Coordinates of C-alpha atoms and ligand atoms in Angstrom, one line a residue:
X1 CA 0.0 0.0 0.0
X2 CA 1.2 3.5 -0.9
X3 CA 0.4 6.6 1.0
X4 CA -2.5 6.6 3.4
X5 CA -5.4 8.6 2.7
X6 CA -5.8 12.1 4.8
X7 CA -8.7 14.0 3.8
X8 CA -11.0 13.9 6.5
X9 CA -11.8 10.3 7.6
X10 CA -14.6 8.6 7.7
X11 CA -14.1 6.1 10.1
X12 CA -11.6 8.4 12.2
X13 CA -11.8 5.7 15.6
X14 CA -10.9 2.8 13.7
X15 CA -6.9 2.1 12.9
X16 CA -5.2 0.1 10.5
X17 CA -6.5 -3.5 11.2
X18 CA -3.3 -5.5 12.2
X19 CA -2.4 -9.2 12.4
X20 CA -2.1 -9.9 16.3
X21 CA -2.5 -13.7 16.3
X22 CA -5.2 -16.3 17.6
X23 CA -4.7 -15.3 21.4
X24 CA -5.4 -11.5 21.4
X25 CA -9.0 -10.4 22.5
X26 CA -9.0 -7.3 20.2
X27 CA -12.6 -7.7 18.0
X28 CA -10.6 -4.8 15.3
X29 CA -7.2 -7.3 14.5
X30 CA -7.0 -10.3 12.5
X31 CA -6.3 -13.3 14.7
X32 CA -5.6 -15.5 11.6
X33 CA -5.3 -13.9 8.6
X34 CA -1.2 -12.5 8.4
X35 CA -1.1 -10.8 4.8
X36 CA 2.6 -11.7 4.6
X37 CA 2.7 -15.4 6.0
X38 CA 3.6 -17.7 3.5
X39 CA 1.1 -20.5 2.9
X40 CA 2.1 -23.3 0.1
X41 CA 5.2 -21.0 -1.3
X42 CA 2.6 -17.5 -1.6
X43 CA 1.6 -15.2 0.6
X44 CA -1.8 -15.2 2.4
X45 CA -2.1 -11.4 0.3
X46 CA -1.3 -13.6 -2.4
X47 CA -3.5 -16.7 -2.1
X48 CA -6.6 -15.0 -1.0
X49 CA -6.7 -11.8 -3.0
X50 CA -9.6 -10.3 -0.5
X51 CA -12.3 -7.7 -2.4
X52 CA -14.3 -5.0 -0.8
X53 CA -18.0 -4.9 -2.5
X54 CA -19.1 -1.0 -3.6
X55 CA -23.0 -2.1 -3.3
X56 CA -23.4 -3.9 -0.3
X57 CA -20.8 -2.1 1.5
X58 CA -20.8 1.1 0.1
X59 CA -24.6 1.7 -1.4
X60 CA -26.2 -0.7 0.6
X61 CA -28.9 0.8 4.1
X62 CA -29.9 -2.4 5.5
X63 CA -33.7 -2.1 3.7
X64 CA -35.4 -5.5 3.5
X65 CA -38.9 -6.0 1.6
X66 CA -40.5 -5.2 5.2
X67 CA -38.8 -2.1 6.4
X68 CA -36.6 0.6 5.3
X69 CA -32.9 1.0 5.4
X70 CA -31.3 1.7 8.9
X71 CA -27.5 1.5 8.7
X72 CA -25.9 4.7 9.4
X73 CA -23.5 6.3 7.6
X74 CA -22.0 9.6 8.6
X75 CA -20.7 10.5 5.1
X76 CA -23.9 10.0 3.1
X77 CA -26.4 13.0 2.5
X78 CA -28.6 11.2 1.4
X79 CA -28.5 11.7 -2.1
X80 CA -27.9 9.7 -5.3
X81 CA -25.9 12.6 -6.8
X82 CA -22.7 12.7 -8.4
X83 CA -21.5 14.9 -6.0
X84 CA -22.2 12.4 -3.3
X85 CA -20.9 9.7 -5.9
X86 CA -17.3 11.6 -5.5
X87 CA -17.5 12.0 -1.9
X88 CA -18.3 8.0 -1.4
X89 CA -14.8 7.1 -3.1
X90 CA -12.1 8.0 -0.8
X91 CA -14.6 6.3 1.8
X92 CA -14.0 3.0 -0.2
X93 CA -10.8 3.5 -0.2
X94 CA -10.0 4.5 3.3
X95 CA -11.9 0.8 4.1
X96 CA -10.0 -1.3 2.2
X97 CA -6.5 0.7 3.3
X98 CA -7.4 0.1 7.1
X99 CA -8.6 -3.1 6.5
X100 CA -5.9 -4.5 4.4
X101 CA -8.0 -5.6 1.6
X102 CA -6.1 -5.0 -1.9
X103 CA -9.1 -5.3 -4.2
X104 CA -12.5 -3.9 -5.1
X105 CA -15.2 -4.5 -7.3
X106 CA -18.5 -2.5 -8.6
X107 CA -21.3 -2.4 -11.0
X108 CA -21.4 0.7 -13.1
X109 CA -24.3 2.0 -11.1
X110 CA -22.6 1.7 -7.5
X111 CA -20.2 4.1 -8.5
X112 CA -21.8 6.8 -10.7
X113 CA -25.6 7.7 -10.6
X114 CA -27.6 7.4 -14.1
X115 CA -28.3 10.8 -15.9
X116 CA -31.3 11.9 -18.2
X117 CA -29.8 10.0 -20.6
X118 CA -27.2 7.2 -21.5
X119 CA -24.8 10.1 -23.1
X120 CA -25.2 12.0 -19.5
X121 CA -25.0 9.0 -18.0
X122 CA -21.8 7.9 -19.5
X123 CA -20.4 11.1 -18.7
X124 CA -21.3 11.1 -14.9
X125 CA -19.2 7.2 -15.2
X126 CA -16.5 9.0 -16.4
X127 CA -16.3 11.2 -13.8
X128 CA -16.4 9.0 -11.1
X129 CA -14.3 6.5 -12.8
X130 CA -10.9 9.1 -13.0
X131 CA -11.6 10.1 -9.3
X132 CA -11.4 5.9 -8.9
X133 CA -8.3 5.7 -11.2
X134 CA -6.6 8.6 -8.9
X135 CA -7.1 6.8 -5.4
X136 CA -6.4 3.1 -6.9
X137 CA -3.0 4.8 -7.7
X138 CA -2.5 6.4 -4.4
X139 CA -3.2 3.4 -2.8
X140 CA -2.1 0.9 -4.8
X141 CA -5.6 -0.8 -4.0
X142 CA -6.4 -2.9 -7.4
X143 CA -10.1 -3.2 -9.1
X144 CA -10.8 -7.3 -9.1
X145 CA -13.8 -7.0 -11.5
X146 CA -16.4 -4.8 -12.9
X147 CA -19.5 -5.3 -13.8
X148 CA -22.6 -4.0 -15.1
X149 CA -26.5 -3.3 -13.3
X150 CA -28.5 -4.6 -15.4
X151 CA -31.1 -5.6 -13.4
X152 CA -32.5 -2.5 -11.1
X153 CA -33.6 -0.1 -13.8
X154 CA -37.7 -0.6 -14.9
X155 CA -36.6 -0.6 -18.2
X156 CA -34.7 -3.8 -17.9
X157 CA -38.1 -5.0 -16.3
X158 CA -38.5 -8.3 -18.8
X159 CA -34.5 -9.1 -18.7
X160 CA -31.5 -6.7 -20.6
X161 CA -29.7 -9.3 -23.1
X162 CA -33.2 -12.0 -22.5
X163 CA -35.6 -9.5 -23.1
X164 CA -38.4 -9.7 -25.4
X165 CA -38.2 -5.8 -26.3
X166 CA -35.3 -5.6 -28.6
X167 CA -34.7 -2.1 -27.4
X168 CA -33.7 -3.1 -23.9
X169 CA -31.1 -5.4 -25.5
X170 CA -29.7 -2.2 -27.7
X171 CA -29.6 0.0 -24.4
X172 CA -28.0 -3.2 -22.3
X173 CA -25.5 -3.7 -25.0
X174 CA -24.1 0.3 -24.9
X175 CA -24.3 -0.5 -20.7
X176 CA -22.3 -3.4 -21.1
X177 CA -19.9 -1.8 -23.2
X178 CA -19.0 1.3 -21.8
X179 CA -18.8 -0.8 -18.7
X180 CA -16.1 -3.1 -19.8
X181 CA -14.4 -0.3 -21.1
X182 CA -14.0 1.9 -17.8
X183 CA -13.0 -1.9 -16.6
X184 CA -10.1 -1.5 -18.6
X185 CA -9.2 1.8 -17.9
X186 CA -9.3 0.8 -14.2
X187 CA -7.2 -2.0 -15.2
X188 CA -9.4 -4.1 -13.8
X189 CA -8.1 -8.2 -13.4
X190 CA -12.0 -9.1 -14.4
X191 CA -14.9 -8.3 -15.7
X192 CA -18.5 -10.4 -14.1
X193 CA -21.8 -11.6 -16.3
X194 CA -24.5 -11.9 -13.7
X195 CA -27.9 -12.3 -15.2
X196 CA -30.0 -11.0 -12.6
X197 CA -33.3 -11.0 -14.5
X198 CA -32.3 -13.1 -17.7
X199 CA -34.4 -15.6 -16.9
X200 CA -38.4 -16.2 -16.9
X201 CA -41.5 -15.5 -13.9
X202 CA -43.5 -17.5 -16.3
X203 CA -43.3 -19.8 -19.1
X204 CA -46.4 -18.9 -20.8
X205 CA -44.9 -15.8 -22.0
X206 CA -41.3 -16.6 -23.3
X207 CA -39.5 -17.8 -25.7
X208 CA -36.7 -19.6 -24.0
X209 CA -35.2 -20.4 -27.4
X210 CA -35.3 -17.3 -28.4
X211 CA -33.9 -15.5 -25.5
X212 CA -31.1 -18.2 -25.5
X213 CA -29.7 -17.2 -28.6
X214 CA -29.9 -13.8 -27.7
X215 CA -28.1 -13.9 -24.6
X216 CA -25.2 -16.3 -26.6
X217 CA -25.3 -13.4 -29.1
X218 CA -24.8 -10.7 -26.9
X219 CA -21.7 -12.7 -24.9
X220 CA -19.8 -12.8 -28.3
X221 CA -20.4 -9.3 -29.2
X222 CA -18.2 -8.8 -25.1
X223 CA -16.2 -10.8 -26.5
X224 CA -15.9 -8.8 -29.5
X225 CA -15.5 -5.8 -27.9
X226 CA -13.0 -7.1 -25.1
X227 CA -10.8 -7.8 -28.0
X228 CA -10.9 -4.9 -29.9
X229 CA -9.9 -2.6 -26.9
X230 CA -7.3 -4.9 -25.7
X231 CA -9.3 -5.8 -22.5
X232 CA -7.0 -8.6 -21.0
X233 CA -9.2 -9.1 -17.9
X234 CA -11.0 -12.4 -17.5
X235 CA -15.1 -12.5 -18.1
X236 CA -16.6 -14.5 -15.8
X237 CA -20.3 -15.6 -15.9
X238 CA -21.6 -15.7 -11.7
X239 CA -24.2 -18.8 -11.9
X240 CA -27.6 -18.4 -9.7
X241 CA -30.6 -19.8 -9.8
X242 CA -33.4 -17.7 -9.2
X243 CA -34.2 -14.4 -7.6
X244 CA -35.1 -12.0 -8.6
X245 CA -36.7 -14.1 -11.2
X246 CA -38.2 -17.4 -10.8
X247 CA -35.5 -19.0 -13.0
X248 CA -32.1 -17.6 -14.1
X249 CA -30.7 -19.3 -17.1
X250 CA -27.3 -19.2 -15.4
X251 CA -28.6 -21.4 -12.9
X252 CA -25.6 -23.2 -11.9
X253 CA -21.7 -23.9 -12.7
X254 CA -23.0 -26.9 -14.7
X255 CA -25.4 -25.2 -16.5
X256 CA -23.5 -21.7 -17.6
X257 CA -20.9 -24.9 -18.6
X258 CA -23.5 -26.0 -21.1
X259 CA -24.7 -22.5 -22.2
X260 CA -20.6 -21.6 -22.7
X261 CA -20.1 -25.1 -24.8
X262 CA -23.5 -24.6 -27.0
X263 CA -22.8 -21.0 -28.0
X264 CA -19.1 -21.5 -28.4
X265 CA -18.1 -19.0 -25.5
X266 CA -15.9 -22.0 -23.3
X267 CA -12.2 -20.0 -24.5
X268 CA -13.3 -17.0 -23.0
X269 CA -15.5 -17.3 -20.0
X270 CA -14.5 -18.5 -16.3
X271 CA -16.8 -18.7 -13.5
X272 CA -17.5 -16.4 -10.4
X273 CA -19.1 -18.9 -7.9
X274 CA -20.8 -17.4 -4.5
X275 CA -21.5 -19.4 -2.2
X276 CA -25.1 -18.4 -1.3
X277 CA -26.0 -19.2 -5.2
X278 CA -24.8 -22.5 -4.8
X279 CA -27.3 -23.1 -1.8
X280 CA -30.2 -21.8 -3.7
X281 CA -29.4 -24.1 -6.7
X282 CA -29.6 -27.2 -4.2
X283 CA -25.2 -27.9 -4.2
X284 CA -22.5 -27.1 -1.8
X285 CA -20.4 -24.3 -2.7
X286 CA -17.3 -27.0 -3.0
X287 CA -19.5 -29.1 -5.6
X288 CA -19.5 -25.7 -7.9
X289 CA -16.0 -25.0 -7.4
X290 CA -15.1 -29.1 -8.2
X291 CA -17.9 -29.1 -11.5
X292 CA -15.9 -25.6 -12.6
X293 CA -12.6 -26.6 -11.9
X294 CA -12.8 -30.2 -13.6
X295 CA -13.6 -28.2 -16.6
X296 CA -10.8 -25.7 -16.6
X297 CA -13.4 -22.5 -15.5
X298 CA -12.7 -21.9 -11.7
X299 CA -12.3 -18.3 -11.9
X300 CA -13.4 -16.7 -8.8
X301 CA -15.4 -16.5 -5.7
X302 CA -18.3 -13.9 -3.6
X303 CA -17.3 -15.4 -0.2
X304 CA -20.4 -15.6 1.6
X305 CA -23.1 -17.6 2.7
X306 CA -26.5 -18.1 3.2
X307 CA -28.8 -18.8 6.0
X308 CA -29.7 -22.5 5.5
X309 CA -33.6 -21.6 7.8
X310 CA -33.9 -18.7 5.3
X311 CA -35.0 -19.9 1.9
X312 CA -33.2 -16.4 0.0
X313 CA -29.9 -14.6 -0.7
X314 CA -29.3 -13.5 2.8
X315 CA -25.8 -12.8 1.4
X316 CA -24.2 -13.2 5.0
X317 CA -20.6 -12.8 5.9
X318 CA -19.0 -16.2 6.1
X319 CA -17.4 -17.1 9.8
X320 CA -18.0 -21.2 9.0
X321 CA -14.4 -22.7 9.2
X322 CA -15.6 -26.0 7.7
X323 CA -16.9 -24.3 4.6
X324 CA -13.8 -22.0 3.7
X325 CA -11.7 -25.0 4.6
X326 CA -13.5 -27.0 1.7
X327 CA -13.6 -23.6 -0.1
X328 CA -9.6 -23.8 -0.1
X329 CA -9.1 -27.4 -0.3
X330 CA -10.8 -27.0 -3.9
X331 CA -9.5 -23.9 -4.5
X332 CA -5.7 -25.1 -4.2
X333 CA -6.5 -28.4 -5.8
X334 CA -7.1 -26.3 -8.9
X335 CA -4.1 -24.3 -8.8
X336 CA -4.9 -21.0 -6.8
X337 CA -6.6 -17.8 -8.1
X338 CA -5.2 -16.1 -10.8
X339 CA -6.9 -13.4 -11.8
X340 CA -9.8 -14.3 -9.5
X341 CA -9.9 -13.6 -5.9
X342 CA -12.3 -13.8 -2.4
X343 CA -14.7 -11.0 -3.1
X344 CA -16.9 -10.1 -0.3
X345 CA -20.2 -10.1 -1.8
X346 CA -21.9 -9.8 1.5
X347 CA -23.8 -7.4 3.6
X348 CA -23.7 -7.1 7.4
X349 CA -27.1 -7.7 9.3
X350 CA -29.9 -5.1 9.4
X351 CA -30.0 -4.8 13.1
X352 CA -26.2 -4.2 12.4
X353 CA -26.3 -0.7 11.8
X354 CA -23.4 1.5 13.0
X355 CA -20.2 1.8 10.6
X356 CA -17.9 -0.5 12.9
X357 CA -19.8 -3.3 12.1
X358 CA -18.3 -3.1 8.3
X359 CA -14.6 -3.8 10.1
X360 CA -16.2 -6.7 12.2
X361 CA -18.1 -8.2 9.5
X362 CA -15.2 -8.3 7.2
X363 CA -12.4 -9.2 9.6
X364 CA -14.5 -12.3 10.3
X365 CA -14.4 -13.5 6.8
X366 CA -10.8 -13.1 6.3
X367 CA -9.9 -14.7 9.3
X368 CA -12.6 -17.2 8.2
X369 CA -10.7 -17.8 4.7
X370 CA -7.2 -17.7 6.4
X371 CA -7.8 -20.3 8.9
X372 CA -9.5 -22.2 6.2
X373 CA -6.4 -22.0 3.6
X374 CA -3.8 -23.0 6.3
X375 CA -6.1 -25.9 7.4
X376 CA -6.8 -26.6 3.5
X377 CA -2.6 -27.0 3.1
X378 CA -2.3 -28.6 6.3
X379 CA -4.7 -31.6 4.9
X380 CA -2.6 -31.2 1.6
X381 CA 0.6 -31.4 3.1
X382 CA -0.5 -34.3 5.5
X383 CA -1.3 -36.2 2.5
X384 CA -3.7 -39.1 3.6
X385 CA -6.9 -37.5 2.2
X386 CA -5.2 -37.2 -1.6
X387 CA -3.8 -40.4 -1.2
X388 CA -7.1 -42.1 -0.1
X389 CA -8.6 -41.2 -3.2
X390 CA -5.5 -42.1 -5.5
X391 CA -5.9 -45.7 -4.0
X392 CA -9.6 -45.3 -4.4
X393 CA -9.0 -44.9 -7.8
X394 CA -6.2 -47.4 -8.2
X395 CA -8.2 -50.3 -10.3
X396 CA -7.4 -47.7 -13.1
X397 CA -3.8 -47.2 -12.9
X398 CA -3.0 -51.1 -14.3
X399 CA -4.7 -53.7 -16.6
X400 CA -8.1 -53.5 -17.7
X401 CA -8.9 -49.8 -16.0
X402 CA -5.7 -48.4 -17.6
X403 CA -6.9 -50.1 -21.6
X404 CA -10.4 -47.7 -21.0
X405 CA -8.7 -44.8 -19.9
X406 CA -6.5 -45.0 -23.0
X407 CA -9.0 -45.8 -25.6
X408 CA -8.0 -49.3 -26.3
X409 CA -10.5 -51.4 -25.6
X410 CA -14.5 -51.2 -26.1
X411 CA -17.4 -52.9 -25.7
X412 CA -16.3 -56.5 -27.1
X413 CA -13.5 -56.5 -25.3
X414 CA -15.2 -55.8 -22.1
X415 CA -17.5 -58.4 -22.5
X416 CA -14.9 -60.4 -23.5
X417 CA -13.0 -59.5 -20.0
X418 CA -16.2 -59.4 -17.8
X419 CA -17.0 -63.6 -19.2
X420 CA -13.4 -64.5 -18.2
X421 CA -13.6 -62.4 -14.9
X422 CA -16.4 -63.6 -13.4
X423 CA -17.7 -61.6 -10.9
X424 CA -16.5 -58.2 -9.9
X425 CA -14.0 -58.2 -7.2
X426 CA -14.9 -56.9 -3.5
X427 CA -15.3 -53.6 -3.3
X428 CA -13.4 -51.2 -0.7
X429 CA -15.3 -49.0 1.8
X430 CA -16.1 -45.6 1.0
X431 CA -14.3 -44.9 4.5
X432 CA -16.5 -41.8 4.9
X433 CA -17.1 -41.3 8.6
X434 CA -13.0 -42.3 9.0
X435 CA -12.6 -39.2 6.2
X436 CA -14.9 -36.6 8.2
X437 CA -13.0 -37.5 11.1
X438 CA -9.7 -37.2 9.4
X439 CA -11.0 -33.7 8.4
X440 CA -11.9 -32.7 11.7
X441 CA -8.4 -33.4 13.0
X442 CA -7.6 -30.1 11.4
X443 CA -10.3 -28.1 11.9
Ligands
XLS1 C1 -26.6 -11.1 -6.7 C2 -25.2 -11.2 -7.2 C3 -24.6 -9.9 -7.6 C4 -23.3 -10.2 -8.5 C5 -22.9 -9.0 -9.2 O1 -27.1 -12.0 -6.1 O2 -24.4 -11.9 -6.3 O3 -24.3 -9.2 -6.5 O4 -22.3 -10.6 -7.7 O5 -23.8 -8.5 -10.1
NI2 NI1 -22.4 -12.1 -6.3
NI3 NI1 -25.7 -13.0 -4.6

């Protein structure tokens, strides 16, 4: 981090949060996560690669669909103006700088209020955006991925790139692009597809088809577009099931899979798993991150979680060791983030109102994810877990499971074998309870 900021603060009682180890009883320092301890040959910094969200964090109140907001925030006037939208920057940045967190991310309408038009409302983006550009340079705090709203705006009412009015595709297409490019002038390491209303509330009204084609159409034109500026961040499409709609098309890592393969899109996509999406599409967060890292599209994460007694996207802070410990066992299996990182796409509680409560709420979840990557290499480094499966596996290294693997036998053969061998021999035990406990010697 370069020089700290000094205009007047707005969180002037809280100071740089420091790493003071698991035995100090300070709520404002990290008891786990120690940015410069090195974990597997990188740095926790390095592995984790922490993000600060701009809408929860910095646009959310703490509304819910019964009451209005109540999270006080000293800087705020209460406006949506640009003016405000300057004022709200340095608070960002002051955050992350006390907290420690060296990334960011945003949609285009976090950061910069719409105008009367898209041409004022480009302009207003623009604004914000070199005011971003200056403090990301003073800080040396990074932008992990930008994206575009498409999703709160009536117009985008039926869906932006799924929407039956071709007009809302036009004016999501100009969004999207504008978008990317401030991405790239932010030098941002991603760019995120979520398709928070491409999707259907009923079937009797849509074309699935239709809107399919249109949303595969719309991808490639990013794509398009991504190349032709020289945009070298990753796209990510961020799977979820349903909500606002009744079904998202993206509704889980499998499924964006399929839609990526279908429309040709699988060379320039990765995806952007959170773990509260995964719990609405009936999976574990670790089943998305295995079904998108077997197929070479583990990208990145929005570390939170849900409320398992509350059937929506509570979008809580994650504290649960056991899931950021399977978070990280998957995560390292596939090789680390790269451009990806552990994006805080999560929203303290309502009844947690005052501005401390940010600090709290995130210094939970990266001492959640810290404890969680040094328990994931201690299982690694142990061995016994990965070597349980290699033997597990092991009927496939010699003889008749090595000739499938390699192509060289088929059907006939098989049958041919399976005469001559009789029955199958005994199987071995799936050893599960003997694995949770193994686990659990770590946790
Ligand atoms: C909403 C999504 C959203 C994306 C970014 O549920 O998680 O916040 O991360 O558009
Ligand atoms: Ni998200
Ligand atoms: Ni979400």
């Amino acid at each position: 981090m370069k020089k700290a900021i000094r205009s007047k603060e707005a969180f002037p009682d809280i100071p740089p949060i420091r790493y003071e180890g698991p035995d100090s009883k300070n709520p404002l320092a990290f008891k786990w996560y120690n940015p410069d301890e090195i974990v597997e040959g990188k740095t926790m910094k390095e592995h984790l690669r922490f993000s600060v969200v701009y809408w929860h964090t910095m646009r959310g109140v703490g509304s819910d669909m019964f009451g209005v907001g109540t999270w006080v925030r000293p800087w705020e006037d209460g406006t949506n103006s640009l003016q405000m939208a300057l004022k709200r920057v340095p608070v960002l940045f002051e955050f992350c700088q006390k907290l420690g967190a060296p990334f960011y991310a945003f949609h285009d309408r976090d950061v910069a209020p719409e105008g009367r038009n898209l041409a004022e409302t480009n302009k207003n983006l623009d604004r914000v955006v070199k005011e971003l550009k200056k403090l990301q340079n003073d800080t040396g705090i990074g932008l992990l991925w930008g994206t575009a709203c498409l999703f709160a705006h009536p117009r985008y009412m039926h869906g932006a790139a799924t929407s039956c009015n071709a007009d809302a595709f036009a004016y999501a297409a100009a969004q999207v692009k504008k978008a990317i490019e401030v991405t790239h002038e932010l030098n941002g390491a991603g760019y995120v597809f979520w398709g928070g209303r491409e999707g259907y509330t009923t079937l009797l009204n849509t074309d699935m088809k239709r809107e399919l084609d249109h949303l595969g159409a719309f991808l490639h034109m990013a794509v398009d577009w991504k190349k032709q500026i020289g945009f070298k961040g990753q796209f990510y499409i961020e799977p979820k099931p349903k909500e606002p709609t009744k079904h998202q098309y993206d509704s889980d890592a499998a499924a964006c899979l399929n839609f990526l393969r279908q429309y040709d899109l699988l060379d320039d996509f990765k995806l952007n798993l959170e773990t509260n999406h995964a719990t609405l599409a009936g999976h574990t967060m670790q089943h998305e991150l295995e079904v998108a890292g077997s197929a070479g599209a583990l990208g990145s994460i929005d570390a939170n979680t849900g409320d398992l007694l509350l059937g929506w996207d509570t979008d809580q802070f994650p504290t649960d060791i056991y899931l950021t410990t399977q978070i990280m066992l998957t995560v390292l299996k596939y090789g680390g983030f790269t451009t990806g990182g552990t994006n805080f796409d999560a929203k303290v509680r309502r009844e947690s109102f005052e501005p401390v409560d940010l600090f709290h709420a995130h210094i939970g979840g990266m001492d959640a994810f810290a404890r969680g990557l040094k328990i994931a290499a201690k299982i690694r480094a142990d061995g016994r877990l990965a070597e349980f499966v290699r033997q597990r596996y092991a009927s496939w290294d010699t003889g008749i499971g090595r000739q499938i693997e390699r192509g060289e036998v088929g059907f006939v053969e098989l049958e041919k074998y399976a005469l001559k061998m009789g029955e199958v021999r005994t199987n071995q035990s799936g050893r599960q309870e003997m694995l949770e406990n193994l686990i659990n010697e770590f946790i």
